XYZ file of C-alpha atoms in Angstrom:
697
model
C -0.652 -0.354 0.317
C 0.828 3.561 -0.933
C 1.851 5.993 1.825
C 3.476 10.417 1.357
C 6.057 10.889 3.298
C 7.217 14.058 3.757
C 11.321 14.405 3.490
C 13.417 17.448 3.786
C 16.526 17.862 1.499
C 19.899 17.398 4.064
C 21.625 20.103 2.382
C 19.765 23.223 1.176
C 16.566 22.287 3.872
C 14.286 22.457 1.118
C 10.504 20.653 2.305
C 9.277 18.292 -0.649
C 6.389 15.744 -1.059
C 8.078 11.449 -1.896
C 6.274 8.926 -2.598
C 5.268 6.149 -2.423
C 7.198 3.806 0.505
C 6.804 0.154 1.266
C 3.959 0.465 4.121
C 4.523 -1.172 7.506
C 2.155 -2.277 10.260
C 1.003 -0.083 12.920
C -0.029 -2.961 15.712
C 1.907 -2.716 19.262
C 4.975 -0.669 16.443
C 6.915 1.017 18.787
C 5.692 0.085 21.981
C 7.716 -1.872 24.493
C 5.455 -4.473 26.019
C 4.331 -4.264 29.751
C 7.116 -7.278 30.910
C 9.836 -5.830 29.950
C 12.748 -4.458 32.047
C 14.205 -0.846 32.070
C 16.857 -0.310 29.903
C 19.034 2.284 29.960
C 18.995 3.463 26.119
C 15.755 3.090 24.514
C 13.879 -0.166 24.434
C 13.494 -2.839 20.973
C 10.360 -0.584 18.929
C 10.641 2.118 21.199
C 10.190 5.064 19.190
C 12.572 8.024 20.377
C 11.417 10.989 18.454
C 14.271 13.307 18.642
C 12.590 16.939 18.606
C 9.360 15.447 19.987
C 7.404 15.809 23.738
C 7.628 19.609 24.203
C 5.399 20.902 25.934
C 3.764 23.369 22.183
C 0.947 25.070 23.548
C -0.308 25.760 19.725
C -4.328 26.404 19.378
C -6.203 23.715 18.161
C -7.750 25.600 15.051
C -4.603 27.283 14.179
C -3.188 23.431 13.075
C -2.427 23.291 8.402
C -4.906 20.778 7.430
C -4.226 17.993 6.514
C -4.341 16.841 2.515
C -7.038 15.450 0.915
C -8.253 12.071 1.727
C -10.358 10.436 -1.982
C -9.543 8.216 -4.376
C -7.447 10.065 -7.798
C -4.940 11.425 -5.195
C -3.965 7.801 -4.400
C -4.053 7.917 -0.405
C -5.176 5.648 1.333
C -8.582 6.585 3.453
C -8.527 6.930 6.985
C -4.561 7.044 6.699
C -2.721 10.331 7.801
C 1.061 10.219 6.031
C 4.170 10.199 8.036
C 5.988 13.195 9.076
C 9.334 13.004 9.277
C 12.140 15.094 9.895
C 15.838 15.586 6.983
C 17.200 13.009 8.602
C 14.459 10.293 9.537
C 13.077 10.793 12.662
C 8.932 10.139 12.837
C 6.561 12.742 14.652
C 3.322 11.035 15.345
C 1.969 13.504 17.567
C 1.340 16.200 15.301
C 0.973 19.459 17.451
C 4.885 18.270 17.636
C 5.141 18.491 13.770
C 3.066 21.437 13.658
C 6.475 23.343 15.782
C 9.069 21.578 14.053
C 7.595 23.282 10.988
C 7.324 26.024 12.482
C 11.486 26.308 14.134
C 12.494 24.825 10.068
C 11.510 27.744 8.616
C 12.613 30.196 11.512
C 16.377 28.371 10.893
C 16.168 28.329 7.217
C 17.162 32.222 7.394
C 19.878 30.843 9.715
C 21.394 27.839 7.544
C 21.377 30.044 4.256
C 23.682 32.552 6.109
C 26.270 30.554 7.731
C 26.311 28.942 4.309
C 27.655 31.895 2.098
C 29.783 32.821 5.402
C 31.465 29.180 5.213
C 31.696 28.493 1.410
C 33.286 32.196 1.610
C 36.193 31.367 4.009
C 36.400 28.433 1.918
C 37.096 29.825 -1.418
C 39.048 32.430 0.233
C 41.034 29.883 1.651
C 40.174 26.235 1.200
C 42.282 24.942 4.120
C 40.110 27.015 6.015
C 38.771 23.942 8.530
C 42.658 21.991 8.773
C 44.615 25.033 10.237
C 42.372 26.084 13.849
C 41.737 29.240 14.873
C 39.980 31.820 16.226
C 37.775 32.679 13.789
C 37.423 28.691 12.536
C 36.539 28.477 16.379
C 33.163 31.408 16.166
C 32.279 29.627 13.059
C 31.913 26.134 14.307
C 29.911 27.873 17.069
C 27.427 29.519 14.730
C 26.882 26.411 12.728
C 28.294 24.063 10.270
C 26.428 23.856 7.452
C 25.514 20.341 6.472
C 26.615 19.580 3.369
C 30.756 20.583 5.016
C 29.963 19.352 8.160
C 31.069 15.479 7.479
C 34.099 17.380 5.774
C 34.775 19.868 9.731
C 34.288 16.848 11.769
C 37.070 14.773 9.579
C 39.938 17.563 9.419
C 39.566 19.149 12.996
C 38.848 15.997 14.770
C 41.907 14.227 12.426
C 40.276 11.235 11.461
C 40.841 11.810 7.577
C 44.655 12.434 8.008
C 44.175 8.735 11.000
C 42.356 7.216 7.794
C 44.501 7.819 5.149
C 47.585 5.999 7.718
C 45.157 2.689 6.890
C 44.889 2.319 3.679
C 43.073 -1.281 4.539
C 42.086 -1.581 8.490
C 38.656 -1.108 8.401
C 38.093 -4.292 5.354
C 39.954 -6.459 7.797
C 38.991 -5.964 11.275
C 35.128 -6.033 10.245
C 35.993 -10.067 8.540
C 38.047 -10.814 11.747
C 35.267 -13.440 13.796
C 33.780 -11.653 17.034
C 33.213 -13.231 20.261
C 30.173 -14.483 20.469
C 29.318 -12.381 24.230
C 30.209 -9.038 21.458
C 28.754 -10.032 18.605
C 25.601 -11.523 21.052
C 25.311 -7.567 22.585
C 26.252 -5.648 19.406
C 23.185 -7.830 17.938
C 20.474 -7.697 20.179
C 20.584 -3.532 20.231
C 20.450 -3.632 16.530
C 16.744 -2.911 16.640
C 17.372 -1.092 20.333
C 19.121 2.009 17.960
C 16.504 4.767 16.808
C 13.541 2.298 16.335
C 11.141 5.580 14.929
C 13.678 6.721 12.611
C 12.371 5.608 9.009
C 16.555 4.394 8.196
C 17.157 2.351 11.024
C 14.044 -0.068 9.801
C 16.416 -1.319 6.908
C 18.738 -3.941 7.633
C 21.128 -2.339 5.295
C 21.884 0.601 7.538
C 22.081 -2.429 10.352
C 24.874 -4.233 8.666
C 26.546 -0.943 8.886
C 25.733 -0.751 11.650
C 27.225 -3.430 13.367
C 30.248 -3.365 11.462
C 31.458 -0.352 12.461
C 31.528 -1.446 15.992
C 32.578 -5.108 15.511
C 35.518 -3.044 14.047
C 35.936 -0.722 17.054
C 35.693 -3.593 19.478
C 38.884 -5.490 17.281
C 40.554 -2.606 17.009
C 39.414 -1.752 20.981
C 39.544 -5.067 22.420
C 39.695 -3.159 26.176
C 36.072 -1.696 25.068
C 34.672 -4.236 23.281
C 31.675 -3.207 22.989
C 29.978 -0.642 25.468
C 26.275 0.147 25.507
C 25.330 3.756 24.128
C 28.153 3.731 22.027
C 25.373 2.438 19.023
C 23.152 5.945 19.737
C 26.839 7.634 18.855
C 27.706 5.292 15.779
C 23.895 5.357 14.385
C 24.225 9.667 14.714
C 27.844 9.783 12.346
C 26.144 7.099 10.483
C 22.849 9.721 9.136
C 25.846 12.320 8.376
C 29.448 10.698 7.404
C 28.777 9.491 3.707
C 31.230 5.398 4.649
C 30.250 3.145 7.132
C 34.404 3.657 6.584
C 34.457 7.333 7.825
C 32.180 6.361 10.854
C 34.926 4.315 11.983
C 37.935 6.293 12.032
C 36.053 9.678 13.259
C 35.174 7.071 16.285
C 38.570 5.741 16.681
C 39.489 9.626 16.940
C 36.664 10.622 19.470
C 37.462 7.421 21.929
C 40.682 8.607 22.006
C 41.799 11.594 21.523
C 38.671 13.444 22.776
C 36.988 11.954 25.168
C 38.852 10.971 28.618
C 41.265 7.699 28.868
C 38.944 4.997 29.415
C 35.404 6.278 28.442
C 34.230 3.406 26.941
C 35.690 0.506 28.410
C 33.740 -2.673 30.349
C 33.530 -0.015 33.688
C 33.157 3.073 32.193
C 35.809 4.960 34.377
C 35.848 7.692 32.757
C 32.558 8.381 31.838
C 31.512 8.047 36.239
C 34.609 10.525 36.192
C 33.265 12.754 33.757
C 30.486 12.718 35.909
C 31.792 13.627 39.466
C 33.793 16.578 37.984
C 29.624 17.453 36.822
C 28.775 16.790 40.790
C 32.270 19.295 41.127
C 30.004 21.402 38.539
C 27.326 22.194 40.457
C 28.218 22.168 44.021
C 30.299 25.662 42.937
C 27.608 26.919 40.667
C 24.169 25.817 42.163
C 25.363 25.413 45.330
C 21.735 25.481 47.324
C 21.457 23.660 44.290
C 23.217 20.393 45.092
C 21.779 20.885 48.939
C 18.219 20.491 48.028
C 19.048 16.979 45.839
C 21.231 16.056 49.157
C 18.672 16.675 51.312
C 16.502 14.130 49.174
C 18.757 11.681 48.940
C 19.172 11.813 45.603
C 22.467 11.801 43.194
C 22.985 13.063 40.302
C 24.674 9.899 39.226
C 20.962 9.305 38.755
C 20.023 11.071 36.114
C 23.133 12.182 33.995
C 24.438 8.900 33.608
C 22.687 8.411 30.295
C 23.600 11.880 29.392
C 27.416 10.843 29.501
C 26.835 7.632 28.369
C 25.616 9.004 24.765
C 26.677 11.937 24.116
C 23.210 13.341 24.314
C 22.798 11.377 21.036
C 19.839 9.698 22.383
C 19.148 12.860 24.624
C 18.585 15.726 22.584
C 16.317 17.336 19.300
C 18.163 15.645 16.403
C 19.762 18.816 15.353
C 20.701 20.766 18.519
C 22.330 17.572 19.047
C 25.058 17.480 15.702
C 25.394 22.013 16.916
C 26.326 20.392 20.030
C 29.085 17.915 18.296
C 29.769 20.709 15.963
C 31.652 22.316 19.009
C 32.365 19.000 20.803
C 35.154 18.041 17.474
C 36.375 20.895 18.125
C 36.772 22.636 21.855
C 36.498 19.176 23.125
C 35.052 17.632 25.937
C 34.637 20.625 28.245
C 31.565 21.226 26.202
C 29.270 18.185 27.258
C 29.991 19.898 31.272
C 28.253 23.070 29.629
C 25.283 21.096 27.816
C 25.179 18.919 30.772
C 25.326 22.719 33.278
C 22.857 24.666 30.573
C 19.800 22.030 30.557
C 19.554 21.733 35.149
C 20.069 25.538 35.434
C 17.859 26.315 33.111
C 15.277 24.027 34.626
C 16.612 25.217 38.727
C 13.999 26.184 39.838
C 11.603 23.502 39.117
C 13.939 20.237 40.346
C 13.865 22.773 43.683
C 10.407 22.801 43.505
C 10.342 18.595 43.797
C 9.932 16.804 46.833
C 10.520 12.647 45.889
C 11.944 10.769 43.674
C 9.366 11.314 40.965
C 8.928 14.979 40.872
C 12.549 15.064 39.633
C 12.644 12.316 36.840
C 8.918 14.731 35.863
C 11.552 17.478 35.481
C 14.317 15.489 33.838
C 11.774 14.034 31.420
C 11.100 17.225 29.625
C 13.649 18.950 30.403
C 15.322 18.481 26.797
C 11.965 18.182 25.145
C 11.374 22.121 26.702
C 11.115 24.418 23.396
C 14.513 26.596 24.460
C 16.156 22.893 23.060
C 14.243 22.931 20.351
C 15.684 26.127 19.571
C 19.838 24.943 18.733
C 20.852 28.905 18.414
C 19.431 30.137 21.069
C 20.689 26.365 22.852
C 24.263 26.654 21.717
C 24.833 30.530 22.639
C 23.136 29.676 26.489
C 25.934 26.821 27.137
C 29.077 29.165 26.112
C 27.039 31.987 28.520
C 25.115 30.241 31.558
C 28.032 28.000 32.743
C 30.211 30.758 35.110
C 33.734 29.978 32.455
C 35.882 30.515 35.145
C 34.253 27.653 36.957
C 34.620 25.408 34.556
C 37.620 25.203 34.038
C 38.922 25.204 36.746
C 37.712 22.286 37.538
C 38.462 21.265 34.539
C 41.504 20.597 36.047
C 40.415 17.546 38.141
C 39.580 15.761 35.367
C 42.687 16.688 33.961
C 44.420 15.721 36.786
C 42.743 12.004 37.070
C 45.259 9.671 35.548
C 43.461 5.776 35.229
C 45.945 5.451 32.466
C 48.595 3.471 34.984
C 45.608 1.725 36.491
C 47.408 -2.270 35.977
C 45.343 -5.670 37.552
C 46.693 -7.522 39.142
C 44.614 -11.305 40.684
C 46.150 -12.434 43.923
C 43.571 -15.180 44.480
C 40.046 -15.841 43.363
C 38.170 -13.472 45.487
C 40.763 -11.263 45.731
C 42.524 -7.819 42.995
C 45.353 -6.284 43.674
C 43.860 -2.598 41.921
C 47.282 -0.380 41.739
C 46.195 3.587 40.361
C 48.569 6.029 39.741
C 46.633 9.233 40.436
C 47.040 13.645 40.465
C 44.470 14.838 42.627
C 43.957 18.977 43.525
C 40.968 19.124 46.663
C 39.867 22.362 48.160
C 40.457 22.060 51.870
C 37.547 24.042 53.642
C 39.618 26.795 56.779
C 38.166 28.138 60.127
C 39.648 30.783 60.606
C 39.326 32.164 63.646
C 42.636 31.661 65.204
C 44.327 32.992 62.153
C 47.879 33.312 61.516
C 47.718 31.012 65.327
C 45.572 28.389 63.397
C 45.513 24.468 62.682
C 44.028 23.210 60.321
C 42.269 19.784 59.736
C 41.931 18.755 55.545
C 39.960 16.730 54.634
C 39.643 13.675 51.651
C 37.312 11.745 50.996
C 37.452 8.271 48.379
C 34.295 6.693 47.643
C 32.600 4.212 45.853
C 31.196 5.064 42.943
C 28.607 2.542 42.172
C 28.077 -0.199 44.655
C 26.408 0.075 47.810
C 28.188 -1.451 51.106
C 26.256 -4.699 49.835
C 28.528 -5.465 47.755
C 31.930 -3.220 48.201
C 32.948 -1.934 51.199
C 36.785 -0.250 51.826
C 39.123 -0.178 54.149
C 42.553 1.296 54.934
C 45.747 -1.178 54.638
C 45.905 -2.271 58.288
C 49.493 -3.137 58.283
C 51.656 0.151 58.295
C 50.844 3.453 57.264
C 47.943 4.137 55.298
C 48.612 7.779 53.868
C 52.806 7.816 53.117
C 54.658 11.328 52.038
C 57.060 11.810 50.398
C 60.077 13.007 52.945
C 61.069 15.620 52.799
C 57.928 17.682 51.960
C 56.842 20.781 52.756
C 54.815 23.996 52.370
C 55.086 27.621 52.688
C 52.887 28.156 55.032
C 51.959 24.757 57.580
C 53.130 22.416 58.674
C 51.837 18.306 58.289
C 51.548 17.761 61.985
C 49.055 13.943 61.532
C 46.937 11.842 59.267
C 44.532 10.030 60.568
C 42.365 7.692 58.786
C 38.957 6.342 59.004
C 36.138 4.659 57.191
C 32.743 5.930 56.701
C 29.321 5.624 54.856
C 27.608 8.376 52.534
C 23.578 6.964 53.010
C 21.819 8.029 49.485
C 18.177 7.025 48.936
C 19.051 4.096 47.358
C 21.285 2.440 49.468
C 24.738 2.918 51.379
C 28.156 3.795 50.322
C 31.357 2.882 51.869
C 33.514 6.000 51.990
C 37.986 5.707 53.741
C 38.838 9.589 55.519
C 42.242 10.650 56.119
C 42.208 13.573 58.159
C 45.516 15.989 57.295
C 46.148 18.019 60.533
C 48.845 21.554 59.690
C 49.749 23.804 62.075
C 50.230 26.976 60.213
C 53.581 28.717 60.717
C 53.978 31.672 62.194
C 57.670 32.880 61.266
C 56.347 35.199 58.642
C 54.106 36.447 60.329
C 56.239 36.914 64.195
C 58.940 39.570 61.801
C 55.587 41.217 59.616
C 53.142 41.459 62.202
C 53.744 41.055 66.062
C 57.831 42.429 66.564
C 56.594 45.710 64.427
C 53.145 46.325 65.535
C 55.216 46.076 69.599
C 57.869 48.722 67.891
C 54.945 50.715 67.451
C 52.946 50.742 70.714
C 56.142 51.325 73.036
C 57.394 54.456 70.471
C 54.342 55.935 71.572
C 54.908 55.554 74.937
C 57.829 58.497 74.901
C 55.410 60.379 74.844
C 54.756 59.853 78.147
C 58.424 60.691 79.507
C 58.268 64.320 77.187
C 57.425 67.592 78.909
C 53.736 69.004 79.188
C 54.402 72.153 77.702
C 55.723 70.467 73.945
C 51.974 69.945 72.376
C 53.086 69.638 68.587
C 56.434 66.900 69.489
C 53.628 64.985 71.849
C 51.191 65.276 69.334
C 52.832 63.905 65.559
C 54.468 61.155 68.044
C 51.183 59.644 69.219
C 49.134 60.842 65.416
C 52.467 58.713 63.021
C 51.901 55.997 65.049
C 48.414 55.634 64.871
C 48.133 56.124 61.549
C 51.578 53.771 61.167
C 49.659 50.473 62.988
C 46.223 51.260 61.295
C 48.339 51.488 57.802
C 50.235 47.673 58.746
C 47.038 45.953 59.829
C 45.490 47.536 56.296
C 47.784 45.267 55.081
C 47.381 42.146 57.143
C 44.767 42.267 56.229
C 44.180 42.882 52.030
C 47.001 39.215 52.637
C 44.120 36.711 54.123
C 41.172 35.867 52.549
C 37.901 37.970 54.238
C 35.550 35.809 56.375
C 32.803 37.638 58.333
C 34.050 36.293 61.980
C 37.048 37.599 63.949
C 40.710 36.946 63.316
C 43.361 36.596 66.183
C 45.402 39.396 64.087
C 42.565 40.862 63.462
C 42.424 41.220 68.016
C 46.149 41.990 67.484
C 46.300 45.147 65.608
C 42.663 46.263 67.021
C 44.530 45.895 70.846
C 47.939 47.947 69.438
C 45.656 50.092 68.029
C 43.936 51.006 71.182
C 47.219 51.278 72.945
C 48.214 53.998 71.040
C 44.891 55.951 71.116
C 44.888 55.715 74.867
C 48.379 57.125 74.937
C 47.090 60.280 72.293
C 43.625 60.479 74.767
C 46.405 60.688 77.959
C 48.071 63.470 76.536
C 44.775 65.038 75.877
C 44.511 64.904 79.414
C 47.497 65.638 81.480
C 47.718 69.046 78.924
C 44.424 69.934 80.203
C 45.131 69.628 83.493
C 48.269 71.404 83.026
C 46.393 74.664 80.992
C 43.532 74.350 84.381
C 45.234 76.951 86.447
C 48.261 79.528 85.492
C 50.893 79.325 88.116
C 50.939 81.895 91.448
C 53.771 83.146 93.000
C 54.178 84.381 96.555
C 53.324 87.718 98.588
C 54.167 87.095 101.957
C 57.157 88.412 103.850
C 59.571 85.478 104.102
C 59.834 84.362 107.679
C 62.985 84.169 110.351
C 63.239 80.895 109.772
C 63.797 81.475 105.892
C 66.485 83.774 105.988
C 68.367 81.911 108.136
C 68.823 79.083 105.639
C 69.406 81.862 102.884
C 71.979 82.907 105.232
C 73.243 79.545 105.331
C 73.237 78.816 101.773
C 74.615 82.460 100.805
C 76.672 83.617 103.536
C 74.430 86.469 105.039
C 75.483 87.955 108.968
C 73.052 88.029 111.322
C 72.515 92.095 110.951
C 70.530 92.046 107.434
C 68.666 88.982 107.876
C 67.502 90.897 111.208
C 66.414 93.050 108.398
C 64.480 91.579 106.577
C 62.777 89.959 109.214
C 61.434 93.744 110.519
C 60.467 94.677 107.323
C 63.597 97.753 108.254
C 64.661 99.094 105.537
C 67.736 98.443 103.894
C 71.539 100.798 104.869
C 73.196 101.806 101.365
C 76.089 99.243 102.106
C 73.599 96.854 102.666
C 72.289 97.769 99.050
C 75.494 97.786 97.755
C 77.065 94.515 98.559
C 72.984 92.890 97.182
C 71.475 92.177 101.295
C 69.365 91.125 102.808
C 66.762 92.891 99.353
C 68.350 89.700 97.147
C 67.336 87.817 99.747
C 63.891 89.069 99.437
C 64.287 89.596 95.958
C 64.447 84.753 95.513
C 62.325 83.990 98.363
C 58.926 85.972 96.482
C 60.378 85.039 93.198
C 60.247 81.564 93.301
C 56.886 79.741 92.033
C 54.827 76.923 93.282
C 52.448 74.590 91.178
C 48.877 74.328 91.886
C 46.942 71.378 92.691
C 46.130 70.516 89.010
C 49.447 70.029 87.675
C 50.645 68.190 90.150
C 47.459 65.466 89.027
C 49.078 66.216 85.278
C 52.782 64.982 86.483
C 51.287 62.350 88.349
C 49.713 61.273 85.186
C 52.418 60.960 83.649
C 54.097 58.967 85.985
C 51.539 56.718 86.121
C 51.332 55.526 82.570
C 55.493 55.106 82.812
C 54.798 52.370 83.865
C 51.059 51.596 84.274
C 51.048 50.841 79.903
C 53.718 48.881 79.477
C 52.739 46.214 82.769
C 49.005 46.313 81.046
C 50.473 45.576 77.295
C 52.727 43.284 78.840
C 49.469 41.366 80.756
C 47.311 41.159 77.273
C 50.816 39.848 75.609
C 50.432 36.967 78.036
C 46.949 36.060 77.534
C 46.868 36.321 73.811
C 49.770 34.513 73.516
C 48.776 31.110 76.180
C 45.390 32.102 74.682
C 46.138 31.313 70.568
C 49.550 28.502 71.484
C 47.481 26.477 74.083
C 44.532 25.214 72.662
């Protein structure tokens, strides 16, 4: 029976009608039996439509009418033509088909513009896509024309050169005998690969899929066949002209783009990638991470499929190809950007869910949202929504994790000895309330990724030191005091996972801070006490000394604060600097008080007549006779000879002009004398309390 189908030309994006095509039964086609167990990828005969499942708000009356079905049209009555995109994926939902048509119409203008720009660039420089450059990177991010996509992929990833080096290898590999278990695994997954695509319903492309997967298993015995590869190879077969090109592009993808052992039997590389994504999410959105932790739902439950299939069975096909354009040129970081963008764009919906079913619904829906269908906008989002600095910082973790040197030796039938060379970068959350006299405890945890405690329990080595440090290892700011090991477990909704914990006890080296912070401020405080020995009338000198020392210690405190992390609580160095500033400020206030008392009452001279006793003391001092003394004591007038000899008149004058201090002046002097003792004693007491408190606690 004949039927019409829509076909979109892959090169110029023109929608056309093509018929006839062989009919296929509609009975239970594309439905998974209820008794069939869940599978990581699509189930056999289950339609996995690349651009369907989104929420579309199109009024029923606005839908285009179907072609009239009468006998003259050649169409069977009560039959609708299949709705296919240009890659062969079928739409069963009419609203979704309308949405795709609208998107295609709006996207054609972008494709035409990009094709013109690429054509101009290639005509100007035939090696344009063969040499890496910022311009090529910018062009790839904006989209590769479909007519050039397979050529650019092969060139940028190095597959064309690799193919030229091994001319007959592929034909040799596909004629080699496969182990039965690998052959059976590939055969089973052939029918599960894109059952909703019209091309994969034919035996020709399925045979090509089998050949590529079999050749890859021969060339990479450590990988063999891994679920997820069938979807990756399936998409490549839709784009590349030959299955041999698909094979060599797959080799470059596995060995050059993806992390080491990404597709081995244990999926170690993919698991490492998921751990990196979790680390990125902890920094990018700690609120969402804490929410998922409270629910007991690790990200592994929801994003594993993304990384295993490289989003091949997740994103709409047009969006997927744009993502792979960037992946083949920029590397694995693109996968993390895509995953972060999908999650962060739907963080509100995820935060609103309170159970696993709700989280599952959000994850099933987020890959079908309108912003994902609009591939041009989505590619722009993946390079703007995730923070670029955090991406680079956490990708360094994956670069440092080297599974390249892993060796496995079977010691007994049930005991394995695993030796792994790992280079890891950890961060340590420090408590700085005692800085710079602090000690820190930094923790390193090693946990099981996929095995619960019923299957795997981790334990430290019981003989010798489980954690060994390099001899002579030194750090510029810390000294390693001790390393304490222990076991722990992490509880999730799906079970408990074993983990190992190593606590590194560190003590900060204080020598630098003694020389740069403590000793200079002590000297500044002591210098401020010099004003206690200066004359009270030296207003300018004492004021200058006090203000200068105050500004100096304030500047020193600002310099110290600029070199340490900013925290919201008080640190030990803050207490020290604050106290030193208070002592200097108190010395300045002391001078203000002393100067006030000193000027409160002026010097008052004596106006009385000196007594006989005072005159006798002066006589003994200056050798005066009794006559002069008597004359002075009786108030008589001195004789001429007496005046000529400078007699008692001088004595009386001396007694009358000798000044005396008032009560406030004597108080001011006593304050100065007291501060000479009080300030050093109080500062010494503060030092004793400060150093004893922070060095012994």
